[in-house]
PDB file of C-alpha atoms in Angstrom:
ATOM      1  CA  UNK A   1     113.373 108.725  99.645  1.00 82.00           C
ATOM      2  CA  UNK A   2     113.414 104.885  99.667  1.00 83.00           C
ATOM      3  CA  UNK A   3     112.611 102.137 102.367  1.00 80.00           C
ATOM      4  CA  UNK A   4     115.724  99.999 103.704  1.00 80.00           C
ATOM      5  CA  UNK A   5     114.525  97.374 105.250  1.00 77.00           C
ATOM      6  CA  UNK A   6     111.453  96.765 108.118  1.00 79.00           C
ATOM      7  CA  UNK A   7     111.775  99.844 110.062  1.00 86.00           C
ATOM      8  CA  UNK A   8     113.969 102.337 108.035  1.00 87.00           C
ATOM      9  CA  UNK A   9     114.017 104.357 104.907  1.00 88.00           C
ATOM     10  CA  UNK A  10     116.768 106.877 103.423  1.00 88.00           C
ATOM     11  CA  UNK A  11     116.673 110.497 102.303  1.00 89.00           C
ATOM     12  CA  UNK A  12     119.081 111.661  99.254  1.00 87.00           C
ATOM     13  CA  UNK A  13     119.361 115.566  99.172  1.00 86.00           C
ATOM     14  CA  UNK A  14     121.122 118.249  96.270  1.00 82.00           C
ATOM     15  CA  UNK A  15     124.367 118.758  98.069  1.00 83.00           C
ATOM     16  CA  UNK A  16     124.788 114.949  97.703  1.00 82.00           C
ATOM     17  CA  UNK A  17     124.312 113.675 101.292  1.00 87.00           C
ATOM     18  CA  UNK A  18     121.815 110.580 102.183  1.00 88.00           C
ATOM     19  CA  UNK A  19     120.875 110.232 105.407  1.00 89.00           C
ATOM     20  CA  UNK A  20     119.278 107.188 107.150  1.00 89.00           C
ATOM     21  CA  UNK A  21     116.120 107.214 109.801  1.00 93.00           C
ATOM     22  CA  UNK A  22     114.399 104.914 111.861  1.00 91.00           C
ATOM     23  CA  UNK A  23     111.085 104.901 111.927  1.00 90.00           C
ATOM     24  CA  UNK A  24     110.459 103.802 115.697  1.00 91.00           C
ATOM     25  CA  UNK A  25     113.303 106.682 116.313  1.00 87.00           C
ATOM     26  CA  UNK A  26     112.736 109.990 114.182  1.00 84.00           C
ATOM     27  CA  UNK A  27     114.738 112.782 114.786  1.00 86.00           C
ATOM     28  CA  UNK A  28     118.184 112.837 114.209  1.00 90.00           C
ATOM     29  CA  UNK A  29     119.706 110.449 111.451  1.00 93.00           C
ATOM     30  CA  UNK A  30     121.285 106.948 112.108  1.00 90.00           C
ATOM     31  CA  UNK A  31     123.979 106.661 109.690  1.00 89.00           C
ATOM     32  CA  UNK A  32     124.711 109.353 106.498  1.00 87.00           C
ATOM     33  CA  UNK A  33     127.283 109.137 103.978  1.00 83.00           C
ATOM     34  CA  UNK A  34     128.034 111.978 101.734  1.00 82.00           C
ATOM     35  CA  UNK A  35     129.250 111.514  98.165  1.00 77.00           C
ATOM     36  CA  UNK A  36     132.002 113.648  96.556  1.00 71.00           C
ATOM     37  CA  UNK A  37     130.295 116.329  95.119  1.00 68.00           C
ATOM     38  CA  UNK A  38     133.020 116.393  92.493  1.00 67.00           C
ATOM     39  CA  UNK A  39     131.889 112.855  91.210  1.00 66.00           C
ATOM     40  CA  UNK A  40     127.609 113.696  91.733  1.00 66.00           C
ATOM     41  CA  UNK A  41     125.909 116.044  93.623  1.00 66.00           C
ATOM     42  CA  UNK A  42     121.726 116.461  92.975  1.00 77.00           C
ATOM     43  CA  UNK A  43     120.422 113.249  94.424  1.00 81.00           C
ATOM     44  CA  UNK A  44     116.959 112.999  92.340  1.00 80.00           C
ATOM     45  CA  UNK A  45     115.898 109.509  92.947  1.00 81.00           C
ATOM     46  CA  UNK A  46     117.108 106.953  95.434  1.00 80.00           C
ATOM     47  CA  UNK A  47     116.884 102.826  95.946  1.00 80.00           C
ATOM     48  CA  UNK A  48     117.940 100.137  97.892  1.00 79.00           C
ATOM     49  CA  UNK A  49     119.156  97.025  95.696  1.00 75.00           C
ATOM     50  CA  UNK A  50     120.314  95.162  98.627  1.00 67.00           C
ATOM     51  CA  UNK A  51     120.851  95.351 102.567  1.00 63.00           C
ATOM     52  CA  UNK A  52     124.385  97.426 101.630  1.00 69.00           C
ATOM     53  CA  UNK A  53     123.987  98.645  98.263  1.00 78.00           C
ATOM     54  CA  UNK A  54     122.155 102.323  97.531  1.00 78.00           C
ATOM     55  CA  UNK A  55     121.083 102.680  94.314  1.00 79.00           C
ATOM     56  CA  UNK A  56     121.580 106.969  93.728  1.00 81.00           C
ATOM     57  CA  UNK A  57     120.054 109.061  90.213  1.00 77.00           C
ATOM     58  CA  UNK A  58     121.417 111.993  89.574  1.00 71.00           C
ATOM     59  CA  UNK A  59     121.113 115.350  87.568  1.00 66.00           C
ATOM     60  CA  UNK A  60     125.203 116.309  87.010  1.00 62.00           C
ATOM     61  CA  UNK A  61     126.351 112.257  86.423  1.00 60.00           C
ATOM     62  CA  UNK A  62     123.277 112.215  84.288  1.00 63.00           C
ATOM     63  CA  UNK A  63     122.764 108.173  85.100  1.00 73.00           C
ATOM     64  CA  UNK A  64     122.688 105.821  88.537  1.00 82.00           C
ATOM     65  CA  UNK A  65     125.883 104.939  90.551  1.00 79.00           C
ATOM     66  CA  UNK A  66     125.864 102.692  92.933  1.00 83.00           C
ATOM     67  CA  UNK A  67     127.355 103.152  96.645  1.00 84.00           C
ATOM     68  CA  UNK A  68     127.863 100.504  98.811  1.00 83.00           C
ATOM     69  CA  UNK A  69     126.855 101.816 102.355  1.00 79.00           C
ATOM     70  CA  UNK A  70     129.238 100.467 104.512  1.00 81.00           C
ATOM     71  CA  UNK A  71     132.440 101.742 102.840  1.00 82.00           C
ATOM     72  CA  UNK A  72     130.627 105.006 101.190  1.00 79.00           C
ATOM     73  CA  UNK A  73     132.407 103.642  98.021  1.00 81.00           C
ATOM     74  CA  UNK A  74     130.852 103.823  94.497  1.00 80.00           C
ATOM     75  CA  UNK A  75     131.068 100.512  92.861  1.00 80.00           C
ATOM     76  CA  UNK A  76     129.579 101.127  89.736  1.00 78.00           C
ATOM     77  CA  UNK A  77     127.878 103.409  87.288  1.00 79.00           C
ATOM     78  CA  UNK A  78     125.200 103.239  84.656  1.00 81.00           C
ATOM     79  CA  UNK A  79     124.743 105.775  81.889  1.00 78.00           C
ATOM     80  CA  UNK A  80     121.621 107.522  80.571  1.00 73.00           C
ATOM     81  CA  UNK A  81     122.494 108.806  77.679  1.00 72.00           C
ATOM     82  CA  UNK A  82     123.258 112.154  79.304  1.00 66.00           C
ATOM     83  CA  UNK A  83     120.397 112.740  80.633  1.00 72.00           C
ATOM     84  CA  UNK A  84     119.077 113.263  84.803  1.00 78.00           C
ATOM     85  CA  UNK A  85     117.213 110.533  86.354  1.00 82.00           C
ATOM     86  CA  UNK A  86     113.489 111.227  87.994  1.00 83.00           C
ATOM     87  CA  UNK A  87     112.854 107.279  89.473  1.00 80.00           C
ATOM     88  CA  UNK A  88     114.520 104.566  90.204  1.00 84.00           C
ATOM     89  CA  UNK A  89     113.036 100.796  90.789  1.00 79.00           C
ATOM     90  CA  UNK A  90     114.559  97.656  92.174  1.00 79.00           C
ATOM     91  CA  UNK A  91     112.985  94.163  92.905  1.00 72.00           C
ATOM     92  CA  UNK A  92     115.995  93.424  95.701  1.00 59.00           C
ATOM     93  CA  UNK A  93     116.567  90.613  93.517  1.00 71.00           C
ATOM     94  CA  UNK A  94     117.801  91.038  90.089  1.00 79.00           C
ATOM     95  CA  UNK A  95     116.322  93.787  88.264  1.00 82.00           C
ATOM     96  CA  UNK A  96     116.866  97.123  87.758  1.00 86.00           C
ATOM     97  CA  UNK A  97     115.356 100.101  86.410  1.00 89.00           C
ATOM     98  CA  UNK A  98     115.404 103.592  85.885  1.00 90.00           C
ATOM     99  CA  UNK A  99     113.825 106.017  84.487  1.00 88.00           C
ATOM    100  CA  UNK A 100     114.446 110.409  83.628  1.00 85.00           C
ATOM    101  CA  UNK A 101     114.695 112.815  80.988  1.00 86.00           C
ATOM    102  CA  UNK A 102     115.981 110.335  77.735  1.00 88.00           C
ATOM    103  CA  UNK A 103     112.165 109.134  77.995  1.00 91.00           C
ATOM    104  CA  UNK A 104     113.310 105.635  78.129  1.00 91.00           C
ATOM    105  CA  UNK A 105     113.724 102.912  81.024  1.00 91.00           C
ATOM    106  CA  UNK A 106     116.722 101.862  81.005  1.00 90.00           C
ATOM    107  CA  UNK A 107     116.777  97.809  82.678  1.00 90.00           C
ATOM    108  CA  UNK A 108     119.454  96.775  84.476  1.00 87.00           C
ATOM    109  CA  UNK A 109     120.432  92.862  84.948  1.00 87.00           C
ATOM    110  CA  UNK A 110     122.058  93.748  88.730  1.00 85.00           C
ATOM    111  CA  UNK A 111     123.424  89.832  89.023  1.00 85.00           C
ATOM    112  CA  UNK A 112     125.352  90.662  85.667  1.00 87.00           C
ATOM    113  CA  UNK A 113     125.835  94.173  86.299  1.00 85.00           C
ATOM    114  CA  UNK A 114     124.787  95.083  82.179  1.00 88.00           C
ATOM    115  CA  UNK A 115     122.305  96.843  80.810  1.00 87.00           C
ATOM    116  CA  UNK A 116     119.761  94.367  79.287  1.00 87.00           C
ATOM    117  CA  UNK A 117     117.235  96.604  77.202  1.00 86.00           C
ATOM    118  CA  UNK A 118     115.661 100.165  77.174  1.00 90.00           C
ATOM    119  CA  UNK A 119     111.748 100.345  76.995  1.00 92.00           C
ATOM    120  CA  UNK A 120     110.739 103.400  74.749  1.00 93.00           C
ATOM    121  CA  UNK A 121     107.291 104.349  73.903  1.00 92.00           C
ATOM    122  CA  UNK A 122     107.413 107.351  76.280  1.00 94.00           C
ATOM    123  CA  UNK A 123     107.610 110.861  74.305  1.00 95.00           C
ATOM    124  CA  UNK A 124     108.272 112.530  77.859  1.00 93.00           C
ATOM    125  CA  UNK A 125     110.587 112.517  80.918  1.00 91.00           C
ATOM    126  CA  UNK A 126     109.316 109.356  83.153  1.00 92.00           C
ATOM    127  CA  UNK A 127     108.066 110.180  86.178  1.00 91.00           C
ATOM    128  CA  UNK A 128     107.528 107.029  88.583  1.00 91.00           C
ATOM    129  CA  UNK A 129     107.105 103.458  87.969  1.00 91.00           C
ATOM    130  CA  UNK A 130     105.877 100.822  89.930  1.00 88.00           C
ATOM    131  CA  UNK A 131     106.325  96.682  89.588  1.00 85.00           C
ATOM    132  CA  UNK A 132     102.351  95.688  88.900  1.00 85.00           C
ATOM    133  CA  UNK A 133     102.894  91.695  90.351  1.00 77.00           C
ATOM    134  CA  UNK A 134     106.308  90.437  91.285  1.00 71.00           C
ATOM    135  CA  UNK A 135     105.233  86.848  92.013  1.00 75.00           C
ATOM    136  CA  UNK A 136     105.246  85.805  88.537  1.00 75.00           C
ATOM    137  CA  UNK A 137     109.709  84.969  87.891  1.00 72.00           C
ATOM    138  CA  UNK A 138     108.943  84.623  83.972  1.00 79.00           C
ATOM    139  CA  UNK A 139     107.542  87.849  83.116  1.00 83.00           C
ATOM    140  CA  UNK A 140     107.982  91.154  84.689  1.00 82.00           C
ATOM    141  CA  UNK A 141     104.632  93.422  85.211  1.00 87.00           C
ATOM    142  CA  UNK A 142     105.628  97.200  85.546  1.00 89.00           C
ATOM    143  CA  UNK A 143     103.816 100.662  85.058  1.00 93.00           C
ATOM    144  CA  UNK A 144     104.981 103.671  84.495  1.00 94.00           C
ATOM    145  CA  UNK A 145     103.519 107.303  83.792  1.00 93.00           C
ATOM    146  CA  UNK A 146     105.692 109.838  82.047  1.00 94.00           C
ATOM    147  CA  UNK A 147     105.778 113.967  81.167  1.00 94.00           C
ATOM    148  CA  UNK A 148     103.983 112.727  78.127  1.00 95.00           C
ATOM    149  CA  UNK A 149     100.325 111.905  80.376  1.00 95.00           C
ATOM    150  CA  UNK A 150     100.808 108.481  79.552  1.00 94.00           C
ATOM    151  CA  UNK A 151     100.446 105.418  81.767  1.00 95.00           C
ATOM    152  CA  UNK A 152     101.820 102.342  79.917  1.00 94.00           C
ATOM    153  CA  UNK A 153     101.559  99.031  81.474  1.00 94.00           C
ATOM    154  CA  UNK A 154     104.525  96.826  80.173  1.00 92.00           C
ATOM    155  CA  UNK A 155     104.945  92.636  79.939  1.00 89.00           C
ATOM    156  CA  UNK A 156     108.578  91.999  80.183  1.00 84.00           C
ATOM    157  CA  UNK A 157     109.589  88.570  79.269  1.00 83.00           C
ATOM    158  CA  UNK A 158     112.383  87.629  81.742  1.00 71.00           C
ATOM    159  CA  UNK A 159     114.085  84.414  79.882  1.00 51.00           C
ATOM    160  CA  UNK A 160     114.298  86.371  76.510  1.00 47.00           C
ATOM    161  CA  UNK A 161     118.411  87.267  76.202  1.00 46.00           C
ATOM    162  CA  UNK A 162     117.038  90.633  75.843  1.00 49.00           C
ATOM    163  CA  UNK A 163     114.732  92.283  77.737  1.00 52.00           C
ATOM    164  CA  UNK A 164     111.728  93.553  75.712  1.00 51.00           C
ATOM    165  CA  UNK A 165     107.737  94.529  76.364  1.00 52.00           C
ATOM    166  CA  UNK A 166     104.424  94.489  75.192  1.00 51.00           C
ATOM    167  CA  UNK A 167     102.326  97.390  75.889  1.00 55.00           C
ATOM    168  CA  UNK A 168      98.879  98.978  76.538  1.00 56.00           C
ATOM    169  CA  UNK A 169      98.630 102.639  76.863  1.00 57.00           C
ATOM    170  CA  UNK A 170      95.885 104.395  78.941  1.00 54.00           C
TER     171      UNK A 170
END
């Protein structure tokens, strides 16, 4: 489940369909798209990256396509090493990242469209993460908790080529 914009959020089910509510409406859905369950099916972790563009995790594709909402087409997908993804997390800016069962998170430069670093310290499947302060644009503050009972609190430099962290596990 993931928040659209002011007054709607999005569901993402296992036979691959997301439907759209709004909140000053509940009840029956205000837009779905389904996804060819021959391409993904198992939604397990859902974003918005921008007004159009769903950002989907899945179990079978074992990575994060994206789907433009308007056409129901998917424009591009990233890998996880063959692996499910548990969480997704977007900025609506530039960044993206993901997280499941490699024990890495995987960051995404979405203006690029490439796959900028991986952040391993994790010995588990991550669970959730969360940006900790997104008003700083040099350095990006993000927390994540993981299979392992670990919260680490990462410092990503964002003018580095690469993205990499400092960390402080709790």
């Amino acid at each position: 489940m993931t928040k659209t914009n002011d007054n709607e959020f999005a569901v993402g089910y296992e036979d691959s369909v997301v439907e759209f509510f709004d909140e000053r409406k509940l009840g029956n859905p205000i837009d779905q798209f389904s996804i060819d369950p021959s391409k993904m099916t198992t939604i397990t972790a859902l974003s918005c990256h921008a007004q159009s563009t769903m950002v989907v995790g899945t179990a079978n594709t074992k990575g994060v396509v994206l789907v433009d909402r308007l056409s129901k087409d998917i424009q591009e997908c990233f890998s996880a090493n063959g692996k499910g993804i548990n969480c997704i997390l977007t900025d609506h800016k530039r960044w993206m990242l993901f997280g499941g069962w490699d024990n890495r998170i995987h960051c995404i430069d979405m203006k690029k469209r490439k796959q900028k670093g991986l952040l391993k310290y994790h010995r588990g499947s991550i669970h959730d993460m969360i940006f900790m302060d997104e008003s700083n644009e040099d350095v990006l503050k993000l927390a994540s908790c993981s299979e392992d009972e670990h919260v680490v609190l990462w410092s990503i430099p964002l003018l580095a080529k690469n993205v990499s962290s400092t960390k402080k596990s709790s």
